[in-house]
CSV table of C-alpha atoms in Angstrom, one decimal:
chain,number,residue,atom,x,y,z
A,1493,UNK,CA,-4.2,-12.0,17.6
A,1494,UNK,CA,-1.9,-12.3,14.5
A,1495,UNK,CA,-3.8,-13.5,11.1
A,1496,UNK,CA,-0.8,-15.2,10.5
A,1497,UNK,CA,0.8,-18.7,11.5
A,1498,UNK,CA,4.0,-19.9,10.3
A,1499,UNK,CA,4.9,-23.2,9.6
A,1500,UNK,CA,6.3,-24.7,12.7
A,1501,UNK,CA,3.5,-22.8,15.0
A,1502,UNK,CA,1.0,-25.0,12.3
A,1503,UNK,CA,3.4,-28.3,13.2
A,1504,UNK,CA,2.9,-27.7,16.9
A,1505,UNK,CA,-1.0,-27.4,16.6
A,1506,UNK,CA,-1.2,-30.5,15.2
A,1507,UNK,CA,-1.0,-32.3,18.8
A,1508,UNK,CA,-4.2,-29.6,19.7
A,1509,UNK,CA,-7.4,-30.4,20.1
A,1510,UNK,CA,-9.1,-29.4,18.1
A,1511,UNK,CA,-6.6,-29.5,15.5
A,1512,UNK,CA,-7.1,-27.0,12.6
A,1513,UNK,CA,-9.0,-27.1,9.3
A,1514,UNK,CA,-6.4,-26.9,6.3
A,1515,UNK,CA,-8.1,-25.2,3.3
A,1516,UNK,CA,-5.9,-25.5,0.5
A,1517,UNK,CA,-6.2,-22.7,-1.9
A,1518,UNK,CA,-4.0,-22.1,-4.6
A,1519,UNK,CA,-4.9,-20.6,-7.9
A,1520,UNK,CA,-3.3,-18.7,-10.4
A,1521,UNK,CA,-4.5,-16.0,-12.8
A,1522,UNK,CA,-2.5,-17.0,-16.0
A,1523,UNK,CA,-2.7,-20.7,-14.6
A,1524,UNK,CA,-2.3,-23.5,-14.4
A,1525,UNK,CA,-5.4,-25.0,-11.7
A,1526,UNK,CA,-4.8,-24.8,-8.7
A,1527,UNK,CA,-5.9,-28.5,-8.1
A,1528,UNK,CA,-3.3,-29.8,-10.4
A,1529,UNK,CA,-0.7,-28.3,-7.7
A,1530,UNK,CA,-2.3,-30.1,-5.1
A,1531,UNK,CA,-3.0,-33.2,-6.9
A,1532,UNK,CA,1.0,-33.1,-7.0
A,1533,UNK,CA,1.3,-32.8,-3.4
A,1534,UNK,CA,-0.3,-31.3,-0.6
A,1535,UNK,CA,-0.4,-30.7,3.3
A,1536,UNK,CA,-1.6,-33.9,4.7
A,1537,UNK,CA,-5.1,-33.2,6.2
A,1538,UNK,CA,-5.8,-30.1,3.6
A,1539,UNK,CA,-9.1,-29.9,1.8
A,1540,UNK,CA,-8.9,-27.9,-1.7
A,1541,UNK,CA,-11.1,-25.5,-2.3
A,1542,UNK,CA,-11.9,-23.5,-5.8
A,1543,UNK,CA,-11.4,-19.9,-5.6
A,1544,UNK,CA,-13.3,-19.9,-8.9
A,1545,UNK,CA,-16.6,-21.8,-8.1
A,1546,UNK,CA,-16.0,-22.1,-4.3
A,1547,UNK,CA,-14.8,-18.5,-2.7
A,1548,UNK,CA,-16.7,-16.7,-5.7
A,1549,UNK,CA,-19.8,-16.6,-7.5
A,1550,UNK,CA,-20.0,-16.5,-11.2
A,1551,UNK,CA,-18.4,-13.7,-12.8
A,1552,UNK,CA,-21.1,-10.9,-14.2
A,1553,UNK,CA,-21.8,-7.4,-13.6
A,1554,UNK,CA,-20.5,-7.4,-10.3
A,1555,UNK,CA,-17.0,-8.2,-10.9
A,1556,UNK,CA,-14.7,-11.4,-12.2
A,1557,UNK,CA,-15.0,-12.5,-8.6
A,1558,UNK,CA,-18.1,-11.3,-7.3
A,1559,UNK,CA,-19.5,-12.3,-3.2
A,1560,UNK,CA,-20.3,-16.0,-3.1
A,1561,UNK,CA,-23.6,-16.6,-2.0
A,1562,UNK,CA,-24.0,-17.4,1.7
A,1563,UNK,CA,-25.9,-20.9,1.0
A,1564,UNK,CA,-23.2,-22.0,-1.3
A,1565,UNK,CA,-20.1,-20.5,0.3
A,1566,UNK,CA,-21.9,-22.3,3.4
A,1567,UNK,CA,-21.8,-25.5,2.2
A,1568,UNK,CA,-18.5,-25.2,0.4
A,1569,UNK,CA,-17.0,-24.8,4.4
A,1570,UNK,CA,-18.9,-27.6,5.2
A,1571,UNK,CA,-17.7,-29.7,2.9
A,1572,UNK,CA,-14.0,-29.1,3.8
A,1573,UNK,CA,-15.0,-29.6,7.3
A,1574,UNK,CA,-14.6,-26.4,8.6
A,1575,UNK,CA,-16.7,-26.5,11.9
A,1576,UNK,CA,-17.8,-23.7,14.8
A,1577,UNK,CA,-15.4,-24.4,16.8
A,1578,UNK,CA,-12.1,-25.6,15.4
A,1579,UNK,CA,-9.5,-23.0,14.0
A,1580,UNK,CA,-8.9,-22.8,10.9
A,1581,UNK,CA,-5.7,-22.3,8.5
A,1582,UNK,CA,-6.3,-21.5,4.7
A,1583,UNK,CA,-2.5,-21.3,2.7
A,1584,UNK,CA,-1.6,-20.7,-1.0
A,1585,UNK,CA,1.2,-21.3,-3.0
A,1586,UNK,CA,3.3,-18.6,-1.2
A,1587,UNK,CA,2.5,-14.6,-1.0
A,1588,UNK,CA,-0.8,-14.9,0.8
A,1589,UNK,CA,-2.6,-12.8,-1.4
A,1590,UNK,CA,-5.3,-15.5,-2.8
A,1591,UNK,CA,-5.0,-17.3,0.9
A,1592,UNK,CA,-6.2,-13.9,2.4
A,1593,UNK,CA,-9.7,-14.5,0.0
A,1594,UNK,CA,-10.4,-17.5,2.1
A,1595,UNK,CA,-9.3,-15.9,5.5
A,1596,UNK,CA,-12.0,-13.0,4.8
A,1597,UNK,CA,-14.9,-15.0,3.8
A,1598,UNK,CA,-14.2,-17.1,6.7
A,1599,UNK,CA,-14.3,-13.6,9.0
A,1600,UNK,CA,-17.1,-12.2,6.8
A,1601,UNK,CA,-19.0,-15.3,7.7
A,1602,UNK,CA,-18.4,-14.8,11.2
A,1603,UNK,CA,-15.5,-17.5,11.8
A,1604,UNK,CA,-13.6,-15.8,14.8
A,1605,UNK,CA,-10.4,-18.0,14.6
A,1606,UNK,CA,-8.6,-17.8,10.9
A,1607,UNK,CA,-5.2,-17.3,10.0
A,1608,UNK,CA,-3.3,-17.7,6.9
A,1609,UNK,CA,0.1,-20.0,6.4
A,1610,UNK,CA,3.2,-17.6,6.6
A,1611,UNK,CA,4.9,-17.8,3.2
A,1612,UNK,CA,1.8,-20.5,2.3
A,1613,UNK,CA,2.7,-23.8,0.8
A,1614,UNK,CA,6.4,-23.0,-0.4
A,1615,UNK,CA,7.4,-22.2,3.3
A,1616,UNK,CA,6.3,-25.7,4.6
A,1617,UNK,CA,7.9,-27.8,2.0
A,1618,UNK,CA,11.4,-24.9,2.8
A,1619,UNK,CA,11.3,-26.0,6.4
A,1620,UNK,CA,10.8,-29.5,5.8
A,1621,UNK,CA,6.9,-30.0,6.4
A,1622,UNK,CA,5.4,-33.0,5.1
A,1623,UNK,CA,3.5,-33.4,1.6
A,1624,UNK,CA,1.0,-36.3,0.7
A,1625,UNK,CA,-0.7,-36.8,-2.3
A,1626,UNK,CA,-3.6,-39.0,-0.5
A,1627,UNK,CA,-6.9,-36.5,-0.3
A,1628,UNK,CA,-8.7,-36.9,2.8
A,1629,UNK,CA,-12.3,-36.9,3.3
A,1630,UNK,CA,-13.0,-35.0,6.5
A,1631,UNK,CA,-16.3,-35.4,8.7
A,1632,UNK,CA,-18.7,-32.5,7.7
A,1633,UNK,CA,-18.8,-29.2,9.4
A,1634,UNK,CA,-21.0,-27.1,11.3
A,1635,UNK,CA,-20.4,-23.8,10.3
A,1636,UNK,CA,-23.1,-21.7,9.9
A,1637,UNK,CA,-22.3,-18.5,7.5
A,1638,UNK,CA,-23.6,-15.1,8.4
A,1639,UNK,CA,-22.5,-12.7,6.2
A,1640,UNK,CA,-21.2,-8.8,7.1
A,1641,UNK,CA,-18.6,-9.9,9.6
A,1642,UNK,CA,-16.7,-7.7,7.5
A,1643,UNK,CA,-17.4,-4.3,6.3
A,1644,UNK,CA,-17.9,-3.9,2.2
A,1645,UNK,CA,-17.8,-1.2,-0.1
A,1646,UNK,CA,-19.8,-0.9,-3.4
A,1647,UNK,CA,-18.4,1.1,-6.5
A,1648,UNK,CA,-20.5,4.4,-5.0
A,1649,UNK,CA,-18.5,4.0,-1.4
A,1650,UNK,CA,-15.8,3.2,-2.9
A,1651,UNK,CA,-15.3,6.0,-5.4
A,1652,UNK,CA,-16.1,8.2,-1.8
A,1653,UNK,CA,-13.3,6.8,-0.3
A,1654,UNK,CA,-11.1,7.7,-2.6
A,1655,UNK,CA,-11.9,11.3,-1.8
A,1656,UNK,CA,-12.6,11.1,1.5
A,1657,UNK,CA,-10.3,8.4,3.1
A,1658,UNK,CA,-7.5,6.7,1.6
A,1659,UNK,CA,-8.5,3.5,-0.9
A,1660,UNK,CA,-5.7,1.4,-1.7
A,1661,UNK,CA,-5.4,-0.5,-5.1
A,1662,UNK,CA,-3.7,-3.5,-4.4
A,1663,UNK,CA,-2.3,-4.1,-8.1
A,1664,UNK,CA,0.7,-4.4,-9.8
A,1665,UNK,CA,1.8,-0.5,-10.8
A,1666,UNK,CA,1.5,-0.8,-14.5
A,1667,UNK,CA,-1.8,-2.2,-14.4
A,1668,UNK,CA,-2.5,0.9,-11.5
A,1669,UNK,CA,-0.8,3.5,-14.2
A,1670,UNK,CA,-2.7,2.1,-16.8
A,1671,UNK,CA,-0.2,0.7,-19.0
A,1672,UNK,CA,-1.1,-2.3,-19.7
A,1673,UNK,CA,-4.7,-4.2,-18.6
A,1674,UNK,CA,-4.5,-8.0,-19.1
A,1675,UNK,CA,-7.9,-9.2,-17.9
A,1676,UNK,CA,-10.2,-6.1,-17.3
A,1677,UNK,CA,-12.2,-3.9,-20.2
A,1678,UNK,CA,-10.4,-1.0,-19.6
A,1679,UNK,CA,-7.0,0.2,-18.3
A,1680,UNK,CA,-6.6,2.8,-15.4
A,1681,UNK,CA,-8.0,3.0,-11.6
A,1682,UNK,CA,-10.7,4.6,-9.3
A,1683,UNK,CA,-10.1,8.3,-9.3
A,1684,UNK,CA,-8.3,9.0,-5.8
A,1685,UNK,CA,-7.4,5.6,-4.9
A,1686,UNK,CA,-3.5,5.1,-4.2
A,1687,UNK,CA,-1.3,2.2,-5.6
A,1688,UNK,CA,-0.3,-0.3,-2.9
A,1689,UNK,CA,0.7,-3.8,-4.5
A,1690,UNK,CA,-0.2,-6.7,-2.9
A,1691,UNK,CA,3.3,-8.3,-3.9
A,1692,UNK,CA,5.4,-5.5,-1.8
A,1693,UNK,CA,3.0,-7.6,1.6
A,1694,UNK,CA,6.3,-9.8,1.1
A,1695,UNK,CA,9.7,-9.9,1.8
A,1696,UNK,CA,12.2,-11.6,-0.5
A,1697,UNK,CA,12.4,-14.8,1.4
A,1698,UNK,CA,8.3,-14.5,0.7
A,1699,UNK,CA,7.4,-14.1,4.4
A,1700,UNK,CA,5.0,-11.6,5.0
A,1701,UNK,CA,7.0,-8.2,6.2
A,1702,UNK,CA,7.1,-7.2,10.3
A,1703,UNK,CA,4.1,-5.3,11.7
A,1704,UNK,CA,6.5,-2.3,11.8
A,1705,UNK,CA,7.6,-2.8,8.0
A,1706,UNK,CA,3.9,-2.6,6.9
A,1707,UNK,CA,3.0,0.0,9.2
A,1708,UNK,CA,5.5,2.3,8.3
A,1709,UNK,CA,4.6,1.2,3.9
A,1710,UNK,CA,1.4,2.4,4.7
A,1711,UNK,CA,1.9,5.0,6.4
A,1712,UNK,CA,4.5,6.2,3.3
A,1713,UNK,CA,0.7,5.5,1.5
A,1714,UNK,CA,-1.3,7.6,3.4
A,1715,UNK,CA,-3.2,5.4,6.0
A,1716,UNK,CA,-3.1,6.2,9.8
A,1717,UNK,CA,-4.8,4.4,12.7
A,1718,UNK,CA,-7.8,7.1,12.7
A,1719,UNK,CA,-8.9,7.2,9.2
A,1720,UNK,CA,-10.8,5.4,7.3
A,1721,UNK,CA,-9.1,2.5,5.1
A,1722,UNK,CA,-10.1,-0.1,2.0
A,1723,UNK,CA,-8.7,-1.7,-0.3
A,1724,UNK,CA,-9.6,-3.0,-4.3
A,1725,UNK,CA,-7.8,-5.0,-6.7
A,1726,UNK,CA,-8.6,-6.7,-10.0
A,1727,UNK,CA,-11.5,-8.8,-8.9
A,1728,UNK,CA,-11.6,-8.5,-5.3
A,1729,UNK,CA,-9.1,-11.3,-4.4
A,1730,UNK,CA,-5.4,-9.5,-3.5
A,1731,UNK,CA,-7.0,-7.2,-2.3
A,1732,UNK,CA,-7.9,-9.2,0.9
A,1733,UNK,CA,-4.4,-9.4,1.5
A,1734,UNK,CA,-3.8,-5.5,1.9
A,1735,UNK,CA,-7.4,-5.7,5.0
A,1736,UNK,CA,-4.6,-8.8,6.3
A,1737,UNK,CA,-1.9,-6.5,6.1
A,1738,UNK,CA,-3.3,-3.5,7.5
A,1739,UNK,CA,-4.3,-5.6,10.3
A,1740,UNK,CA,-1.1,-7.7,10.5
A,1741,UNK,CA,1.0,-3.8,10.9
A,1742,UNK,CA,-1.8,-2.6,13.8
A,1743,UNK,CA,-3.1,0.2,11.2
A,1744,UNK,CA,-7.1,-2.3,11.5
A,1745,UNK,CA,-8.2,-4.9,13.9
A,1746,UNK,CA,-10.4,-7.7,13.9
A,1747,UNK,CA,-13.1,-5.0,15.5
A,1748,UNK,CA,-12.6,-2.0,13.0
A,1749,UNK,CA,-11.0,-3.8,10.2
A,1750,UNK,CA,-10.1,-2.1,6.8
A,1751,UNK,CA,-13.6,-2.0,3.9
A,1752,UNK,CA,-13.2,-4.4,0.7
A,1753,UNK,CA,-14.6,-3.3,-2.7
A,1754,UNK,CA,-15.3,-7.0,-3.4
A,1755,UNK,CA,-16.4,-5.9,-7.3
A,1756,UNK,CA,-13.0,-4.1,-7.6
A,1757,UNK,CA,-11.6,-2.8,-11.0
A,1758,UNK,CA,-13.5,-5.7,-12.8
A,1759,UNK,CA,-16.8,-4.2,-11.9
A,1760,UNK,CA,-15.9,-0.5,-11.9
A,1761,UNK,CA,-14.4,-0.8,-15.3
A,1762,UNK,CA,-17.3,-3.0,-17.2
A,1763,UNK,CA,-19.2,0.2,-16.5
A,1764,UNK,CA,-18.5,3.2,-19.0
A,1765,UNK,CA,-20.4,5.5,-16.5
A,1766,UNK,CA,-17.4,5.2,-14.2
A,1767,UNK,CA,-14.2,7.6,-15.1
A,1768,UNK,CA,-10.9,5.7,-14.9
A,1769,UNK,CA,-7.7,7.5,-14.1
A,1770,UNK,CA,-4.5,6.8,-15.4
A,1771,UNK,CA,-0.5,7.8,-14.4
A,1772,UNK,CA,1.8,7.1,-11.4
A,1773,UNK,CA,-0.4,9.6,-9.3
A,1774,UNK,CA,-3.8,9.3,-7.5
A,1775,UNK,CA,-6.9,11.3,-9.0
């Protein structure tokens, strides 16, 4: 089953029963709010939801996006009415790669049936999907989050993947080389890990690539169907979308999916202990 749905697929579901949850999450690193976007317009039906104080916990040691915890991330679902047994779609602006946040704390919480809107909220209004700027208020849900439906790394595991397995850093190269760190407290990456930017998911249309496209990126990176696989970023956010894409080229599935250092460079780099690499290559 494809993590992904494109836009008419979503129209056609509509006439389903159930019909999906529509989690609406765009967000921006250098701004502005998400909500303002979707105060401006919106998928009629979608429920916003925070990546800031919704899909994460406060930022601290652990990372500018740390693991929400399960009580609040439980009742965050419920809220937007995500139930048990109704699918559910989670879209951003376009890429995917803050979309893919929801779609794994949705599978980390044990939610079998999540996919994420092909080319997110710019591909709907392209092919003529309807907007609203009326916000519903959707019956609550029954989802109950248990956490570890998807595998996790802390900074330890992670720095062994790097050596031991292939750990992709899903940032933009300069921040990966080290020349230039807008956000973190210091510039560089995990020893080992190889640079695989979340933007490059996309084609220029921004439609996520072909299974064979991404297979044969990441196999250019490294990663094969028998070894093992994760994935970092800044804070643990894009790099959701490279466990989507791994799974989305056939490299992962839903049962052995790619690991997730959810503290990412944000953690690993507030701690001095912790060498950081710098230059186009790994190590």
């Amino acid at each position: 089953m494809t993590p992904l749905i494109s836009p008419s697929e979503l129209r056609s579901t509509w006439e389903e029963e159930p019909a999906p949850t529509l989690l609406d999450v765009r967000w921006n690193l250098m701004g502005p709010p998400g909500r303002q976007e979707y105060d401006r317009a919106h998928l009629p039906g979608a429920v916003f939801v925070d990546l800031d104080t919704e899909l994460a916990a406060p930022p601290g040691p652990g990372g500018r996006h740390p693991l929400p915890d399960a009580g609040e991330l439980q009742r965050a679902f419920r809220d937007a009415g995500v139930g048990s047994e109704r699918p559910v779609v989670v879209h951003d602006s376009g890429d995917g790669s803050v979309a893919a946040r929801g779609w794994w704390l949705l599978r980390w919480a044990g939610h079998g049936r999540v996919f994420v809107l092909d080319g997110g909220f710019a591909a709907w209004v392209e092919e003529g999907g309807p907007t609203t700027t009326r916000v519903p208020r959707p019956e609550p849900g029954d989802f109950v989050v248990e956490p570890g439906g998807m595998p996790t790394a802390d900074a330890d595991a992670a720095a062994r993947l790097a050596r031991t397995g292939v750990l992709l850093d899903a940032r933009a190269g300069e921040r990966y080389r080290g020349e230039r760190e807008p956000v973190d407290p210091r510039a560089g990456h995990i020893p080992g890990a190889v640079n695989a930017p979340a933007a490059e998911h996309v084609a220029p249309n921004g439609r996520w690539r072909a299974p064979e496209e991404l297979a044969q990126r990441f196999a250019g990176l490294g990663v094969s169907e028998a070894g093992e696989v994760g994935a970092y970023c800044g804070s643990g956010v894009n790099a959701c979308s490279v466990v989507l894409a791994l799974e989305q080229a056939g490299l992962c599935s839903p049962d052995e999916p790619a690991v997730l250092y959810p503290g990412s460079w944000s953690e690993w780099a507030g701690d001095p202990r912790r060498a950081a690499a710098v230059g186009p290559e790994a190590g």
